[in-house]
Amino acid sequence: MFWKILLIVLLVVLAVLVVLYFVGRRLQKKQADASVQLEAMKQTVSMLIIDKKILKIKQSGLPQAVIDQTPKYMRWTKMPIVKAKIGPKIMVLAAERSVWDVLPVKQEVKVEVSGIYIMSIKSVRGGSIQTPPKKKGLFARFRKNKDGKGSQGTNNKKK
């Protein structure tokens, strides 16, 4: 009895893994095709970054055609959104997460844009591109430094 149940569970797990393998390969091919199209259409644009936020796609202010084309499962996820002035026009753009982290607000930057998607930063006017400081995790304050002190650098022992 036990071996039959174990065999059925193993067959179900094996079937799920096979299905996930083929679905993953198909999604990987789609992603590769999309990245080739993005690379072909990219152009360098100078823009003034007004604001940047992480919003749900329905709250982002993107055109309704873009919202309608997104898959149903993506409509509730949050995306990095940038509000920028390109020439005389103020536009709402989507950005890659790594680019969004380093975009300076209230500064003029040159970026590579493909449609309404910011792919990379080329330069920042009046400065260099700064990497964001790495955020510490939840347990970082409990870890010990090489000195044997906590990350705050103080000993909390009573004297």
GROMACS .gro file of N, CA and C in nm:
model
  477
    1MET      N    1   0.083  -0.119   0.000
    1MET     CA    2   0.000   0.000   0.000
    1MET      C    3   0.088   0.126   0.000
    2PHE      N    4   0.188   0.128   0.087
    2PHE     CA    5   0.276   0.244   0.097
    2PHE      C    6   0.353   0.267  -0.032
    3TRP      N    7   0.399   0.157  -0.095
    3TRP     CA    8   0.479   0.170  -0.217
    3TRP      C    9   0.396   0.218  -0.334
    4LYS      N   10   0.268   0.182  -0.337
    4LYS     CA   11   0.180   0.229  -0.443
    4LYS      C   12   0.160   0.380  -0.434
    5ILE      N   13   0.139   0.428  -0.314
    5ILE     CA   14   0.120   0.573  -0.293
    5ILE      C   15   0.248   0.647  -0.329
    6LEU      N   16   0.361   0.595  -0.287
    6LEU     CA   17   0.489   0.657  -0.317
    6LEU      C   18   0.514   0.659  -0.468
    7LEU      N   19   0.481   0.552  -0.537
    7LEU     CA   20   0.498   0.544  -0.681
    7LEU      C   21   0.408   0.646  -0.752
    8ILE      N   22   0.285   0.659  -0.709
    8ILE     CA   23   0.192   0.756  -0.769
    8ILE      C   24   0.243   0.899  -0.748
    9VAL      N   25   0.290   0.929  -0.627
    9VAL     CA   26   0.343   1.063  -0.597
    9VAL      C   27   0.465   1.092  -0.683
   10LEU      N   28   0.554   0.996  -0.698
   10LEU     CA   29   0.673   1.015  -0.781
   10LEU      C   30   0.636   1.037  -0.928
   11LEU      N   31   0.537   0.963  -0.979
   11LEU     CA   32   0.493   0.983  -1.116
   11LEU      C   33   0.432   1.122  -1.138
   12VAL      N   34   0.353   1.168  -1.041
   12VAL     CA   35   0.294   1.302  -1.051
   12VAL      C   36   0.404   1.408  -1.049
   13VAL      N   37   0.502   1.395  -0.960
   13VAL     CA   38   0.612   1.490  -0.953
   13VAL      C   39   0.693   1.489  -1.081
   14LEU      N   40   0.717   1.371  -1.135
   14LEU     CA   41   0.790   1.360  -1.261
   14LEU      C   42   0.713   1.426  -1.375
   15ALA      N   43   0.582   1.406  -1.381
   15ALA     CA   44   0.500   1.469  -1.486
   15ALA      C   45   0.503   1.621  -1.473
   16VAL      N   46   0.495   1.672  -1.352
   16VAL     CA   47   0.500   1.817  -1.330
   16VAL      C   48   0.636   1.872  -1.374
   17LEU      N   49   0.744   1.804  -1.341
   17LEU     CA   50   0.876   1.849  -1.381
   17LEU      C   51   0.894   1.850  -1.533
   18VAL      N   52   0.841   1.751  -1.602
   18VAL     CA   53   0.850   1.746  -1.748
   18VAL      C   54   0.771   1.862  -1.809
   19VAL      N   55   0.651   1.886  -1.759
   19VAL     CA   56   0.570   1.997  -1.809
   19VAL      C   57   0.641   2.130  -1.785
   20LEU      N   58   0.696   2.150  -1.666
   20LEU     CA   59   0.768   2.274  -1.636
   20LEU      C   60   0.891   2.291  -1.724
   21TYR      N   61   0.957   2.184  -1.757
   21TYR     CA   62   1.075   2.191  -1.844
   21TYR      C   63   1.037   2.244  -1.982
   22PHE      N   64   0.931   2.188  -2.041
   22PHE     CA   65   0.892   2.231  -2.175
   22PHE      C   66   0.833   2.371  -2.175
   23VAL      N   67   0.756   2.406  -2.074
   23VAL     CA   68   0.702   2.542  -2.065
   23VAL      C   69   0.816   2.642  -2.046
   24GLY      N   70   0.914   2.608  -1.965
   24GLY     CA   71   1.029   2.695  -1.944
   24GLY      C   72   1.109   2.718  -2.071
   25ARG      N   73   1.128   2.614  -2.149
   25ARG     CA   74   1.200   2.628  -2.276
   25ARG      C   75   1.125   2.720  -2.372
   26ARG      N   76   0.993   2.706  -2.377
   26ARG     CA   77   0.913   2.789  -2.467
   26ARG      C   78   0.918   2.936  -2.422
   27LEU      N   79   0.907   2.960  -2.292
   27LEU     CA   80   0.915   3.097  -2.240
   27LEU      C   81   1.054   3.156  -2.262
   28GLN      N   82   1.157   3.074  -2.252
   28GLN     CA   83   1.293   3.121  -2.275
   28GLN      C   84   1.311   3.163  -2.422
   29LYS      N   85   1.252   3.090  -2.514
   29LYS     CA   86   1.260   3.127  -2.655
   29LYS      C   87   1.186   3.259  -2.680
   30LYS      N   88   1.069   3.275  -2.619
   30LYS     CA   89   0.994   3.399  -2.635
   30LYS      C   90   1.074   3.518  -2.580
   31GLN      N   91   1.138   3.499  -2.465
   31GLN     CA   92   1.216   3.607  -2.405
   31GLN      C   93   1.335   3.644  -2.492
   32ALA      N   94   1.399   3.545  -2.553
   32ALA     CA   95   1.512   3.572  -2.641
   32ALA      C   96   1.467   3.650  -2.765
   33ASP      N   97   1.353   3.614  -2.822
   33ASP     CA   98   1.300   3.687  -2.937
   33ASP      C   99   1.266   3.831  -2.900
   34ALA      N  100   1.206   3.849  -2.784
   34ALA     CA  101   1.169   3.984  -2.740
   34ALA      C  102   1.293   4.069  -2.716
   35SER      N  103   1.398   4.011  -2.658
   35SER     CA  104   1.519   4.089  -2.632
   35SER      C  105   1.588   4.128  -2.763
   36VAL      N  106   1.580   4.044  -2.864
   36VAL     CA  107   1.636   4.079  -2.995
   36VAL      C  108   1.560   4.197  -3.054
   37GLN      N  109   1.428   4.196  -3.043
   37GLN     CA  110   1.348   4.308  -3.093
   37GLN      C  111   1.377   4.436  -3.017
   38LEU      N  112   1.391   4.428  -2.884
   38LEU     CA  113   1.423   4.546  -2.805
   38LEU      C  114   1.558   4.604  -2.844
   39GLU      N  115   1.656   4.518  -2.865
   39GLU     CA  116   1.790   4.565  -2.904
   39GLU      C  117   1.786   4.632  -3.042
   40ALA      N  118   1.704   4.580  -3.133
   40ALA     CA  119   1.696   4.636  -3.267
   40ALA      C  120   1.631   4.774  -3.268
   41MET      N  121   1.539   4.800  -3.177
   41MET     CA  122   1.464   4.925  -3.176
   41MET      C  123   1.519   5.030  -3.080
   42LYS      N  124   1.624   5.001  -3.008
   42LYS     CA  125   1.669   5.095  -2.906
   42LYS      C  126   1.734   5.219  -2.969
   43GLN      N  127   1.716   5.332  -2.898
   43GLN     CA  128   1.776   5.457  -2.940
   43GLN      C  129   1.816   5.537  -2.817
   44THR      N  130   1.917   5.621  -2.831
   44THR     CA  131   1.965   5.700  -2.720
   44THR      C  132   1.887   5.831  -2.715
   45VAL      N  133   1.836   5.863  -2.596
   45VAL     CA  134   1.752   5.980  -2.576
   45VAL      C  135   1.800   6.054  -2.452
   46SER      N  136   1.795   6.187  -2.458
   46SER     CA  137   1.827   6.268  -2.342
   46SER      C  138   1.695   6.307  -2.275
   47MET      N  139   1.686   6.289  -2.144
   47MET     CA  140   1.561   6.319  -2.074
   47MET      C  141   1.589   6.371  -1.934
   48LEU      N  142   1.493   6.447  -1.881
   48LEU     CA  143   1.498   6.496  -1.745
   48LEU      C  144   1.406   6.408  -1.662
   49ILE      N  145   1.460   6.340  -1.563
   49ILE     CA  146   1.381   6.250  -1.479
   49ILE      C  147   1.305   6.335  -1.377
   50ILE      N  148   1.173   6.329  -1.382
   50ILE     CA  149   1.090   6.406  -1.290
   50ILE      C  150   1.061   6.326  -1.164
   51ASP      N  151   1.022   6.200  -1.182
   51ASP     CA  152   0.982   6.119  -1.067
   51ASP      C  153   1.001   5.972  -1.103
   52LYS      N  154   1.020   5.889  -1.003
   52LYS     CA  155   1.026   5.745  -1.024
   52LYS      C  156   0.959   5.675  -0.907
   53LYS      N  157   0.878   5.576  -0.939
   53LYS     CA  158   0.802   5.502  -0.839
   53LYS      C  159   0.787   5.357  -0.884
   54ILE      N  160   0.753   5.273  -0.789
   54ILE     CA  161   0.717   5.135  -0.821
   54ILE      C  162   0.566   5.125  -0.802
   55LEU      N  163   0.495   5.103  -0.913
   55LEU     CA  164   0.349   5.104  -0.912
   55LEU      C  165   0.294   4.982  -0.983
   56LYS      N  166   0.168   4.950  -0.954
   56LYS     CA  167   0.097   4.850  -1.033
   56LYS      C  168   0.074   4.909  -1.171
   57ILE      N  169   0.066   4.824  -1.270
   57ILE     CA  170   0.058   4.872  -1.408
   57ILE      C  171  -0.070   4.951  -1.433
   58LYS      N  172  -0.177   4.921  -1.362
   58LYS     CA  173  -0.302   4.996  -1.380
   58LYS      C  174  -0.292   5.136  -1.322
   59GLN      N  175  -0.209   5.156  -1.220
   59GLN     CA  176  -0.193   5.286  -1.157
   59GLN      C  177  -0.078   5.366  -1.216
   60SER      N  178  -0.008   5.311  -1.312
   60SER     CA  179   0.116   5.371  -1.359
   60SER      C  180   0.097   5.492  -1.449
   61GLY      N  181  -0.014   5.502  -1.520
   61GLY     CA  182  -0.033   5.611  -1.614
   61GLY      C  183   0.017   5.575  -1.753
   62LEU      N  184   0.054   5.450  -1.775
   62LEU     CA  185   0.093   5.405  -1.908
   62LEU      C  186  -0.029   5.406  -1.999
   63PRO      N  187  -0.010   5.415  -2.131
   63PRO     CA  188  -0.125   5.415  -2.222
   63PRO      C  189  -0.211   5.290  -2.207
   64GLN      N  190  -0.342   5.307  -2.233
   64GLN     CA  191  -0.436   5.195  -2.215
   64GLN      C  192  -0.402   5.078  -2.307
   65ALA      N  193  -0.347   5.106  -2.424
   65ALA     CA  194  -0.309   4.998  -2.517
   65ALA      C  195  -0.201   4.909  -2.455
   66VAL      N  196  -0.108   4.969  -2.382
   66VAL     CA  197  -0.002   4.892  -2.317
   66VAL      C  198  -0.062   4.807  -2.205
   67ILE      N  199  -0.152   4.864  -2.128
   67ILE     CA  200  -0.215   4.791  -2.018
   67ILE      C  201  -0.296   4.673  -2.072
   68ASP      N  202  -0.365   4.694  -2.184
   68ASP     CA  203  -0.445   4.586  -2.244
   68ASP      C  204  -0.358   4.473  -2.299
   69GLN      N  205  -0.236   4.504  -2.342
   69GLN     CA  206  -0.149   4.402  -2.401
   69GLN      C  207  -0.074   4.320  -2.297
   70THR      N  208  -0.070   4.367  -2.173
   70THR     CA  209   0.002   4.291  -2.071
   70THR      C  210  -0.078   4.166  -2.032
   71PRO      N  211  -0.010   4.058  -2.002
   71PRO     CA  212  -0.081   3.937  -1.960
   71PRO      C  213  -0.157   3.959  -1.829
   72LYS      N  214  -0.260   3.882  -1.809
   72LYS     CA  215  -0.346   3.897  -1.691
   72LYS      C  216  -0.267   3.883  -1.560
   73TYR      N  217  -0.173   3.788  -1.557
   73TYR     CA  218  -0.099   3.764  -1.433
   73TYR      C  219  -0.002   3.877  -1.401
   74MET      N  220   0.032   3.960  -1.499
   74MET     CA  221   0.124   4.071  -1.476
   74MET      C  222   0.055   4.199  -1.433
   75ARG      N  223  -0.076   4.207  -1.443
   75ARG     CA  224  -0.147   4.331  -1.414
   75ARG      C  225  -0.148   4.367  -1.267
   76TRP      N  226  -0.125   4.272  -1.180
   76TRP     CA  227  -0.126   4.300  -1.035
   76TRP      C  228   0.015   4.314  -0.979
   77THR      N  229   0.116   4.284  -1.058
   77THR     CA  230   0.253   4.300  -1.010
   77THR      C  231   0.296   4.445  -1.022
   78LYS      N  232   0.392   4.483  -0.942
   78LYS     CA  233   0.441   4.621  -0.942
   78LYS      C  234   0.561   4.632  -1.035
   79MET      N  235   0.570   4.747  -1.104
   79MET     CA  236   0.676   4.771  -1.201
   79MET      C  237   0.747   4.901  -1.168
   80PRO      N  238   0.875   4.912  -1.202
   80PRO     CA  239   0.945   5.040  -1.187
   80PRO      C  240   0.900   5.136  -1.298
   81ILE      N  241   0.838   5.247  -1.259
   81ILE     CA  242   0.784   5.345  -1.351
   81ILE      C  243   0.860   5.477  -1.335
   82VAL      N  244   0.892   5.540  -1.447
   82VAL     CA  245   0.966   5.666  -1.448
   82VAL      C  246   0.883   5.770  -1.522
   83LYS      N  247   0.868   5.888  -1.460
   83LYS     CA  248   0.803   6.000  -1.525
   83LYS      C  249   0.914   6.093  -1.568
   84ALA      N  250   0.924   6.121  -1.699
   84ALA     CA  251   1.037   6.197  -1.751
   84ALA      C  252   0.990   6.298  -1.856
   85LYS      N  253   1.069   6.404  -1.870
   85LYS     CA  254   1.043   6.505  -1.971
   85LYS      C  255   1.142   6.482  -2.085
   86ILE      N  256   1.088   6.445  -2.201
   86ILE     CA  257   1.169   6.422  -2.319
   86ILE      C  258   1.134   6.533  -2.418
   87GLY      N  259   1.226   6.628  -2.434
   87GLY     CA  260   1.196   6.746  -2.515
   87GLY      C  261   1.085   6.825  -2.446
   88PRO      N  262   0.980   6.864  -2.519
   88PRO     CA  263   0.870   6.938  -2.454
   88PRO      C  264   0.764   6.847  -2.394
   89LYS      N  265   0.775   6.715  -2.415
   89LYS     CA  266   0.673   6.620  -2.372
   89LYS      C  267   0.707   6.555  -2.239
   90ILE      N  268   0.607   6.537  -2.154
   90ILE     CA  269   0.623   6.459  -2.032
   90ILE      C  270   0.564   6.322  -2.058
   91MET      N  271   0.646   6.219  -2.037
   91MET     CA  272   0.604   6.082  -2.067
   91MET      C  273   0.621   5.992  -1.946
   92VAL      N  274   0.543   5.886  -1.943
   92VAL     CA  275   0.556   5.782  -1.842
   92VAL      C  276   0.621   5.662  -1.910
   93LEU      N  277   0.732   5.614  -1.852
   93LEU     CA  278   0.808   5.504  -1.910
   93LEU      C  279   0.826   5.393  -1.808
   94ALA      N  280   0.842   5.273  -1.857
   94ALA     CA  281   0.878   5.159  -1.772
   94ALA      C  282   1.029   5.144  -1.778
   95ALA      N  283   1.089   5.095  -1.671
   95ALA     CA  284   1.235   5.081  -1.666
   95ALA      C  285   1.274   4.943  -1.618
   96GLU      N  286   1.393   4.903  -1.656
   96GLU     CA  287   1.451   4.782  -1.602
   96GLU      C  288   1.486   4.808  -1.455
   97ARG      N  289   1.470   4.710  -1.371
   97ARG     CA  290   1.489   4.731  -1.227
   97ARG      C  291   1.630   4.781  -1.194
   98SER      N  292   1.731   4.725  -1.256
   98SER     CA  293   1.868   4.767  -1.228
   98SER      C  294   1.892   4.912  -1.272
   99VAL      N  295   1.828   4.954  -1.379
   99VAL     CA  296   1.840   5.092  -1.427
   99VAL      C  297   1.763   5.185  -1.334
  100TRP      N  298   1.645   5.144  -1.293
  100TRP     CA  299   1.560   5.226  -1.207
  100TRP      C  300   1.630   5.257  -1.075
  101ASP      N  301   1.708   5.162  -1.023
  101ASP     CA  302   1.777   5.183  -0.896
  101ASP      C  303   1.878   5.297  -0.903
  102VAL      N  304   1.942   5.317  -1.017
  102VAL     CA  305   2.049   5.417  -1.026
  102VAL      C  306   2.005   5.545  -1.098
  103LEU      N  307   1.882   5.553  -1.145
  103LEU     CA  308   1.837   5.676  -1.211
  103LEU      C  309   1.827   5.789  -1.110
  104PRO      N  310   1.895   5.902  -1.136
  104PRO     CA  311   1.885   6.015  -1.044
  104PRO      C  312   1.760   6.098  -1.074
  105VAL      N  313   1.689   6.137  -0.970
  105VAL     CA  314   1.569   6.219  -0.986
  105VAL      C  315   1.612   6.365  -0.997
  106LYS      N  316   1.539   6.441  -1.077
  106LYS     CA  317   1.562   6.584  -1.099
  106LYS      C  318   1.695   6.612  -1.168
  107GLN      N  319   1.743   6.519  -1.250
  107GLN     CA  320   1.865   6.539  -1.327
  107GLN      C  321   1.843   6.493  -1.470
  108GLU      N  322   1.924   6.550  -1.559
  108GLU     CA  323   1.916   6.512  -1.699
  108GLU      C  324   2.011   6.395  -1.726
  109VAL      N  325   1.959   6.293  -1.793
  109VAL     CA  326   2.038   6.173  -1.822
  109VAL      C  327   2.020   6.134  -1.968
  110LYS      N  328   2.117   6.062  -2.020
  110LYS     CA  329   2.105   6.000  -2.151
  110LYS      C  330   2.084   5.852  -2.128
  111VAL      N  331   1.976   5.800  -2.184
  111VAL     CA  332   1.942   5.659  -2.166
  111VAL      C  333   1.913   5.595  -2.300
  112GLU      N  334   1.919   5.463  -2.302
  112GLU     CA  335   1.878   5.387  -2.419
  112GLU      C  336   1.734   5.343  -2.397
  113VAL      N  337   1.647   5.383  -2.490
  113VAL     CA  338   1.504   5.356  -2.479
  113VAL      C  339   1.461   5.273  -2.598
  114SER      N  340   1.376   5.174  -2.572
  114SER     CA  341   1.313   5.097  -2.678
  114SER      C  342   1.163   5.107  -2.657
  115GLY      N  343   1.098   5.193  -2.734
  115GLY     CA  344   0.955   5.218  -2.715
  115GLY      C  345   0.935   5.297  -2.588
  116ILE      N  346   0.866   5.238  -2.491
  116ILE     CA  347   0.846   5.304  -2.362
  116ILE      C  348   0.924   5.233  -2.252
  117TYR      N  349   1.029   5.160  -2.289
  117TYR     CA  350   1.106   5.080  -2.195
  117TYR      C  351   1.249   5.133  -2.188
  118ILE      N  352   1.292   5.176  -2.068
  118ILE     CA  353   1.428   5.224  -2.049
  118ILE      C  354   1.517   5.103  -2.025
  119MET      N  355   1.617   5.086  -2.114
  119MET     CA  356   1.701   4.967  -2.107
  119MET      C  357   1.830   4.989  -2.030
  120SER      N  358   1.895   5.105  -2.048
  120SER     CA  359   2.022   5.130  -1.982
  120SER      C  360   2.050   5.279  -1.975
  121ILE      N  361   2.143   5.316  -1.886
  121ILE     CA  362   2.185   5.455  -1.872
  121ILE      C  363   2.318   5.471  -1.943
  122LYS      N  364   2.328   5.576  -2.024
  122LYS     CA  365   2.454   5.605  -2.092
  122LYS      C  366   2.537   5.704  -2.009
  123SER      N  367   2.476   5.815  -1.968
  123SER     CA  368   2.549   5.915  -1.890
  123SER      C  369   2.453   6.002  -1.813
  124VAL      N  370   2.508   6.069  -1.710
  124VAL     CA  371   2.433   6.163  -1.629
  124VAL      C  372   2.499   6.299  -1.648
  125ARG      N  373   2.419   6.400  -1.676
  125ARG     CA  374   2.475   6.532  -1.698
  125ARG      C  375   2.526   6.589  -1.567
  126GLY      N  376   2.652   6.632  -1.567
  126GLY     CA  377   2.710   6.693  -1.449
  126GLY      C  378   2.757   6.594  -1.345
  127GLY      N  379   2.778   6.469  -1.381
  127GLY     CA  380   2.825   6.371  -1.284
  127GLY      C  381   2.838   6.234  -1.346
  128SER      N  382   2.868   6.140  -1.262
  128SER     CA  383   2.884   6.003  -1.309
  128SER      C  384   2.768   5.918  -1.258
  129ILE      N  385   2.754   5.803  -1.317
  129ILE     CA  386   2.649   5.710  -1.274
  129ILE      C  387   2.694   5.645  -1.144
  130GLN      N  388   2.614   5.661  -1.042
  130GLN     CA  389   2.649   5.606  -0.912
  130GLN      C  390   2.572   5.476  -0.889
  131THR      N  391   2.640   5.380  -0.834
  131THR     CA  392   2.572   5.256  -0.799
  131THR      C  393   2.503   5.276  -0.665
  132PRO      N  394   2.383   5.222  -0.650
  132PRO     CA  395   2.312   5.241  -0.524
  132PRO      C  396   2.379   5.162  -0.413
  133PRO      N  397   2.373   5.212  -0.289
  133PRO     CA  398   2.430   5.135  -0.179
  133PRO      C  399   2.350   5.007  -0.160
  134LYS      N  400   2.421   4.900  -0.129
  134LYS     CA  401   2.355   4.771  -0.110
  134LYS      C  402   2.276   4.775   0.020
  135LYS      N  403   2.150   4.737   0.011
  135LYS     CA  404   2.066   4.736   0.129
  135LYS      C  405   2.100   4.617   0.217
  136LYS      N  406   2.100   4.641   0.347
  136LYS     CA  407   2.128   4.532   0.440
  136LYS      C  408   2.001   4.451   0.461
  137GLY      N  409   2.019   4.324   0.482
  137GLY     CA  410   1.908   4.236   0.504
  137GLY      C  411   1.853   4.247   0.645
  138LEU      N  412   1.754   4.167   0.673
  138LEU     CA  413   1.687   4.170   0.802
  138LEU      C  414   1.780   4.130   0.915
  139PHE      N  415   1.866   4.034   0.892
  139PHE     CA  416   1.952   3.984   0.998
  139PHE      C  417   2.092   4.045   0.996
  140ALA      N  418   2.114   4.147   0.914
  140ALA     CA  419   2.247   4.206   0.903
  140ALA      C  420   2.291   4.270   1.033
  141ARG      N  421   2.197   4.323   1.109
  141ARG     CA  422   2.236   4.388   1.235
  141ARG      C  423   2.278   4.287   1.341
  142PHE      N  424   2.245   4.161   1.322
  142PHE     CA  425   2.281   4.059   1.420
  142PHE      C  426   2.415   3.991   1.389
  143ARG      N  427   2.465   4.012   1.269
  143ARG     CA  428   2.592   3.950   1.232
  143ARG      C  429   2.706   4.021   1.301
  144LYS      N  430   2.813   3.949   1.321
  144LYS     CA  431   2.932   4.005   1.385
  144LYS      C  432   3.032   4.049   1.279
  145ASN      N  433   3.100   4.160   1.307
  145ASN     CA  434   3.209   4.204   1.221
  145ASN      C  435   3.335   4.127   1.258
  146LYS      N  436   3.444   4.151   1.187
  146LYS     CA  437   3.569   4.084   1.217
  146LYS      C  438   3.623   4.126   1.353
  147ASP      N  439   3.587   4.245   1.398
  147ASP     CA  440   3.634   4.295   1.527
  147ASP      C  441   3.563   4.228   1.644
  148GLY      N  442   3.454   4.159   1.615
  148GLY     CA  443   3.379   4.097   1.721
  148GLY      C  444   3.267   4.184   1.771
  149LYS      N  445   3.252   4.302   1.711
  149LYS     CA  446   3.145   4.393   1.751
  149LYS      C  447   3.027   4.372   1.659
  150GLY      N  448   2.909   4.419   1.700
  150GLY     CA  449   2.791   4.413   1.615
  150GLY      C  450   2.806   4.512   1.501
  151SER      N  451   2.711   4.511   1.411
  151SER     CA  452   2.722   4.598   1.294
  151SER      C  453   2.706   4.745   1.331
  152GLN      N  454   2.648   4.775   1.449
  152GLN     CA  455   2.639   4.913   1.493
  152GLN      C  456   2.772   4.962   1.548
  153GLY      N  457   2.858   4.872   1.584
  153GLY     CA  458   2.990   4.909   1.633
  153GLY      C  459   2.993   4.942   1.781
  154THR      N  460   2.886   4.915   1.852
  154THR     CA  461   2.882   4.945   1.994
  154THR      C  462   2.860   4.816   2.072
  155ASN      N  463   2.910   4.816   2.192
  155ASN     CA  464   2.885   4.705   2.283
  155ASN      C  465   2.767   4.744   2.371
  156ASN      N  466   2.669   4.660   2.382
  156ASN     CA  467   2.552   4.693   2.460
  156ASN      C  468   2.559   4.635   2.600
  157LYS      N  469   2.679   4.607   2.651
  157LYS     CA  470   2.693   4.554   2.786
  157LYS      C  471   2.681   4.666   2.886
  158LYS      N  472   2.617   4.639   2.999
  158LYS     CA  473   2.606   4.738   3.105
  158LYS      C  474   2.732   4.740   3.187
  159LYS      N  475   2.773   4.858   3.228
  159LYS     CA  476   2.894   4.871   3.309
  159LYS      C  477   2.860   4.911   3.450
   0.00000   0.00000   0.00000
